[in-house]
Coordinates of C-alpha atoms in Angstrom, one line a residue:
X1 CA 40.4 22.9 140.6
X2 CA 38.0 25.1 141.5
X3 CA 39.4 28.2 139.0
X4 CA 40.4 25.6 136.6
X5 CA 36.6 24.5 136.3
X6 CA 35.1 27.7 136.1
X7 CA 38.0 28.8 133.4
X8 CA 37.1 26.1 131.1
X9 CA 33.5 26.4 131.7
X10 CA 33.5 30.3 131.3
X11 CA 35.6 28.7 127.5
X12 CA 33.0 26.3 126.7
X13 CA 30.7 28.9 126.9
X14 CA 32.4 31.7 124.4
X15 CA 33.1 28.7 122.2
X16 CA 29.1 27.7 122.1
X17 CA 28.1 31.8 121.8
X18 CA 30.7 32.6 118.9
X19 CA 29.5 29.6 117.0
X20 CA 25.7 30.4 117.9
X21 CA 25.8 34.7 116.0
X22 CA 26.1 34.6 112.4
X23 CA 29.0 36.0 111.0
X24 CA 28.0 39.6 109.8
X25 CA 31.5 41.0 109.8
X26 CA 32.6 37.8 107.2
X27 CA 29.0 38.7 105.4
X28 CA 29.7 42.9 105.0
X29 CA 33.7 42.0 103.8
X30 CA 32.2 39.5 101.5
X31 CA 29.2 42.0 99.9
X32 CA 29.7 43.0 96.7
X33 CA 27.9 47.0 96.3
X34 CA 26.5 46.7 93.1
X35 CA 25.8 50.2 93.1
X36 CA 28.7 52.0 94.8
X37 CA 26.5 55.8 95.4
X38 CA 28.8 57.9 93.8
X39 CA 28.7 56.8 89.9
X40 CA 27.4 54.3 88.1
X41 CA 30.8 52.2 87.7
X42 CA 30.4 48.2 86.6
X43 CA 27.0 49.4 84.8
X44 CA 25.9 50.5 81.4
X45 CA 23.1 52.1 80.0
X46 CA 21.0 51.0 77.7
X47 CA 17.6 52.4 75.8
X48 CA 14.8 52.0 73.5
X49 CA 15.9 53.8 70.0
X50 CA 19.2 54.6 71.6
X51 CA 21.3 51.1 71.8
X52 CA 23.9 51.2 75.0
X53 CA 25.5 53.6 77.1
X54 CA 23.8 57.2 75.5
X55 CA 21.4 58.3 77.5
X56 CA 21.7 62.6 76.5
X57 CA 18.2 63.1 78.6
X58 CA 19.8 61.4 82.0
X59 CA 17.3 59.4 82.9
X60 CA 20.1 57.2 84.5
X61 CA 21.8 59.7 87.4
X62 CA 23.6 59.3 90.7
X63 CA 22.4 62.2 93.2
X64 CA 23.3 63.0 97.0
X65 CA 24.6 59.1 97.1
X66 CA 21.0 57.8 95.3
X67 CA 20.4 55.8 92.1
X68 CA 17.1 58.1 90.3
X69 CA 15.8 56.4 86.9
X70 CA 13.5 59.0 85.2
X71 CA 11.8 56.2 83.9
X72 CA 11.0 58.8 81.1
X73 CA 12.6 56.3 78.2
X74 CA 12.0 53.0 78.2
X75 CA 15.5 50.8 79.0
X76 CA 17.8 49.9 82.4
X77 CA 20.9 50.1 83.4
X78 CA 22.9 46.2 83.1
X79 CA 25.7 45.2 85.1
X80 CA 29.4 44.4 83.0
X81 CA 29.7 40.8 85.2
X82 CA 27.7 37.8 85.9
X83 CA 26.2 36.9 88.2
X84 CA 25.1 33.0 90.1
X85 CA 24.0 31.7 93.6
X86 CA 23.8 35.1 95.8
X87 CA 21.4 37.0 97.8
X88 CA 20.6 40.6 96.0
X89 CA 18.8 43.6 97.9
X90 CA 17.7 46.3 96.7
X91 CA 16.7 48.9 98.8
X92 CA 14.1 51.2 96.8
X93 CA 11.2 53.7 97.3
X94 CA 9.2 55.7 94.7
X95 CA 9.5 59.1 92.8
X96 CA 6.4 61.8 91.2
X97 CA 7.3 61.5 87.6
X98 CA 5.7 59.8 85.3
X99 CA 5.7 59.8 81.1
X100 CA 3.2 58.4 78.3
X101 CA 1.9 56.2 77.7
X102 CA 2.0 55.0 82.1
X103 CA 1.1 59.0 83.4
X104 CA -1.0 57.9 86.4
X105 CA -0.7 53.9 86.0
X106 CA 1.1 52.3 88.9
X107 CA 4.8 53.3 89.2
X108 CA 6.6 50.3 87.4
X109 CA 10.4 49.0 87.5
X110 CA 12.3 45.7 87.8
X111 CA 14.5 43.5 88.9
X112 CA 15.7 41.1 86.4
X113 CA 17.9 38.9 87.4
X114 CA 19.3 35.7 85.2
X115 CA 19.9 38.3 82.0
X116 CA 21.8 36.6 79.0
X117 CA 21.8 37.3 75.4
X118 CA 21.3 40.6 73.1
X119 CA 20.8 44.0 75.2
X120 CA 16.6 44.8 73.9
X121 CA 15.7 41.3 72.6
X122 CA 12.8 42.2 74.5
X123 CA 10.4 45.1 73.3
X124 CA 13.5 47.1 71.9
X125 CA 14.3 47.4 76.0
X126 CA 15.9 45.4 78.3
X127 CA 17.6 41.3 77.6
X128 CA 16.0 38.2 78.2
X129 CA 15.5 37.6 82.1
X130 CA 13.9 36.8 84.6
X131 CA 12.0 40.0 86.4
X132 CA 11.8 39.9 90.3
X133 CA 8.6 42.9 89.7
X134 CA 8.7 45.9 90.6
X135 CA 5.2 48.2 90.6
X136 CA 2.6 49.7 92.6
X137 CA 0.7 46.9 94.8
X138 CA 2.9 43.9 92.8
X139 CA 6.3 44.2 94.4
X140 CA 7.4 40.9 93.8
X141 CA 5.6 39.4 91.1
X142 CA 7.5 37.0 88.9
X143 CA 7.8 37.4 85.3
X144 CA 9.5 36.0 82.5
X145 CA 10.9 38.8 80.0
X146 CA 10.5 36.7 76.8
X147 CA 8.0 37.6 74.0
X148 CA 4.6 35.5 74.4
X149 CA 5.1 34.1 71.1
X150 CA 8.6 32.7 71.9
X151 CA 8.8 29.4 73.4
X152 CA 11.2 27.8 73.7
X153 CA 14.3 30.3 74.7
X154 CA 15.9 28.7 77.1
X155 CA 13.9 30.5 80.3
X156 CA 10.9 29.1 82.1
X157 CA 10.6 29.1 86.4
X158 CA 8.3 26.3 87.7
X159 CA 6.2 27.1 91.0
X160 CA 2.7 26.2 93.0
X161 CA 0.0 28.9 91.7
X162 CA -4.0 28.8 91.7
X163 CA -6.1 31.0 89.9
X164 CA -7.8 33.7 92.0
X165 CA -11.2 34.6 89.9
X166 CA -10.9 38.1 88.1
X167 CA -7.6 38.3 88.8
X168 CA -4.6 38.6 85.7
X169 CA -2.1 36.1 86.0
X170 CA -1.2 33.4 89.0
X171 CA -1.4 33.8 92.8
X172 CA 1.6 31.9 94.0
X173 CA 0.5 29.2 96.3
X174 CA 2.2 26.6 98.7
X175 CA -0.3 24.1 98.0
X176 CA -1.7 25.4 95.1
X177 CA -0.7 23.7 91.3
X178 CA 2.7 23.4 90.1
X179 CA 2.7 25.6 87.0
X180 CA 5.8 26.4 84.7
X181 CA 6.0 29.7 83.1
X182 CA 8.2 29.8 80.1
X183 CA 7.3 33.4 78.5
X184 CA 5.0 36.0 79.2
X185 CA 2.1 35.4 78.2
X186 CA 2.2 30.7 78.8
X187 CA 0.4 30.1 80.9
X188 CA -0.1 33.7 83.0
X189 CA 1.8 37.1 82.2
X190 CA 2.8 36.7 85.7
X191 CA 3.3 34.6 89.2
X192 CA 1.2 36.8 91.4
X193 CA 3.3 37.5 95.0
X194 CA 1.6 36.9 98.2
X195 CA -0.6 39.0 99.7
X196 CA -1.5 40.7 95.5
X197 CA -4.3 42.4 96.2
X198 CA -7.0 40.7 93.9
X199 CA -8.8 44.1 93.8
X200 CA -5.1 45.9 92.6
X201 CA -6.5 48.7 90.5
X202 CA -2.9 49.9 87.6
X203 CA -3.1 53.4 89.1
X204 CA -0.1 55.3 90.5
X205 CA 0.6 54.4 94.1
X206 CA -1.7 52.2 94.5
X207 CA -0.8 50.3 97.8
X208 CA -3.2 47.6 99.2
X209 CA -4.7 46.5 103.0
X210 CA -1.8 43.5 103.3
X211 CA 0.9 46.8 104.2
X212 CA 3.8 44.8 102.4
X213 CA 4.5 47.4 101.1
X214 CA 5.5 50.8 102.4
X215 CA 4.0 54.2 101.6
X216 CA 4.3 56.0 98.5
X217 CA 8.1 57.7 98.8
X218 CA 9.4 54.9 101.8
X219 CA 12.3 53.1 101.8
X220 CA 11.4 49.3 100.8
X221 CA 13.6 46.1 101.0
X222 CA 12.9 43.2 98.0
X223 CA 15.9 40.3 99.1
X224 CA 15.9 37.4 96.5
X225 CA 18.0 34.9 97.7
X226 CA 19.5 33.0 94.3
X227 CA 20.3 29.8 94.9
X228 CA 21.0 27.3 92.4
X229 CA 18.0 27.4 89.9
X230 CA 15.6 28.3 92.7
X231 CA 14.6 32.1 93.1
X232 CA 13.2 32.7 96.4
X233 CA 12.1 36.6 97.0
X234 CA 11.3 38.7 100.3
X235 CA 9.6 42.8 100.7
X236 CA 10.5 44.7 103.4
X237 CA 11.0 41.0 105.9
X238 CA 8.3 39.0 104.6
X239 CA 8.2 35.6 102.1
X240 CA 6.2 36.5 99.4
X241 CA 7.8 34.5 97.0
X242 CA 9.5 31.1 95.1
X243 CA 10.5 29.8 92.0
X244 CA 12.6 26.9 91.2
X245 CA 13.9 24.6 87.8
X246 CA 14.6 28.0 87.2
X247 CA 16.9 29.1 83.5
X248 CA 19.4 30.1 83.0
X249 CA 20.8 30.2 86.4
X250 CA 23.3 32.7 86.3
X251 CA 23.8 36.0 84.7
X252 CA 23.4 39.6 83.5
X253 CA 21.2 41.8 86.4
X254 CA 19.0 45.0 84.9
X255 CA 17.0 47.7 86.9
X256 CA 14.2 48.9 84.7
X257 CA 13.0 52.6 83.2
X258 CA 9.4 52.1 82.7
X259 CA 7.6 55.7 82.4
X260 CA 8.2 55.8 85.8
X261 CA 11.4 57.6 88.5
X262 CA 12.2 55.0 91.4
X263 CA 15.6 56.4 93.4
X264 CA 17.7 53.2 95.0
X265 CA 19.7 53.6 98.2
X266 CA 21.2 49.9 98.1
X267 CA 21.7 47.3 95.6
X268 CA 24.1 45.3 97.3
X269 CA 25.5 41.8 96.4
X270 CA 26.8 38.6 98.9
X271 CA 28.0 35.8 97.1
X272 CA 26.4 32.0 98.1

């Protein structure tokens, strides 16, 4: 009897422990490696004034298992497939090269989700989309990538934010006023992430005191949880921004080339 009781007790404990441990193996099996480390299979390139799959200057290359975006010409790589309801993680670092008109300015790129419509519709470079910014001192900012003179393109997001004197844009604040953005300019160019320095300067390799962004040349991880019409952003493990009523709620994914050299180690997507 004692042996049977002990056996049952251990069985129950084993079941409870198994139930409490996340299915890491299952998640690993379901993860889609959007960047495979070898080539750009699953993506196509688009460059301003060149169009699709025309990249003579090798703006987008794979080197030693890394995706290098030189930034020399404006444009992006875009997934062939559309996605909805997922967690996406991008692991990236800045390079050293900069190109006109952004020489000496903050190194700039971006993760553009829910991208639909015409390639190059925005500034002849990108599809209309919801941008989670990748830029010195502003990783995690939201921008609605629709020209400011277009008032209804079917793109918008809602969040809570506050105005900080002297700061361009609004700062995300859970206790702030409810704000809806419909383009890159109404009512503000961007929704700044938590911890963004009020005295941020548009200069190369700017880092603020928050420590949210790694020093220049070190790897950062940005994670976006895209669930139905809500997007939640984490930077290096810290919650930094959130929006809801995001429209549209699915689309292609773009990575920007915008005047600065960036390297990407991972672009992983886990369907929810």
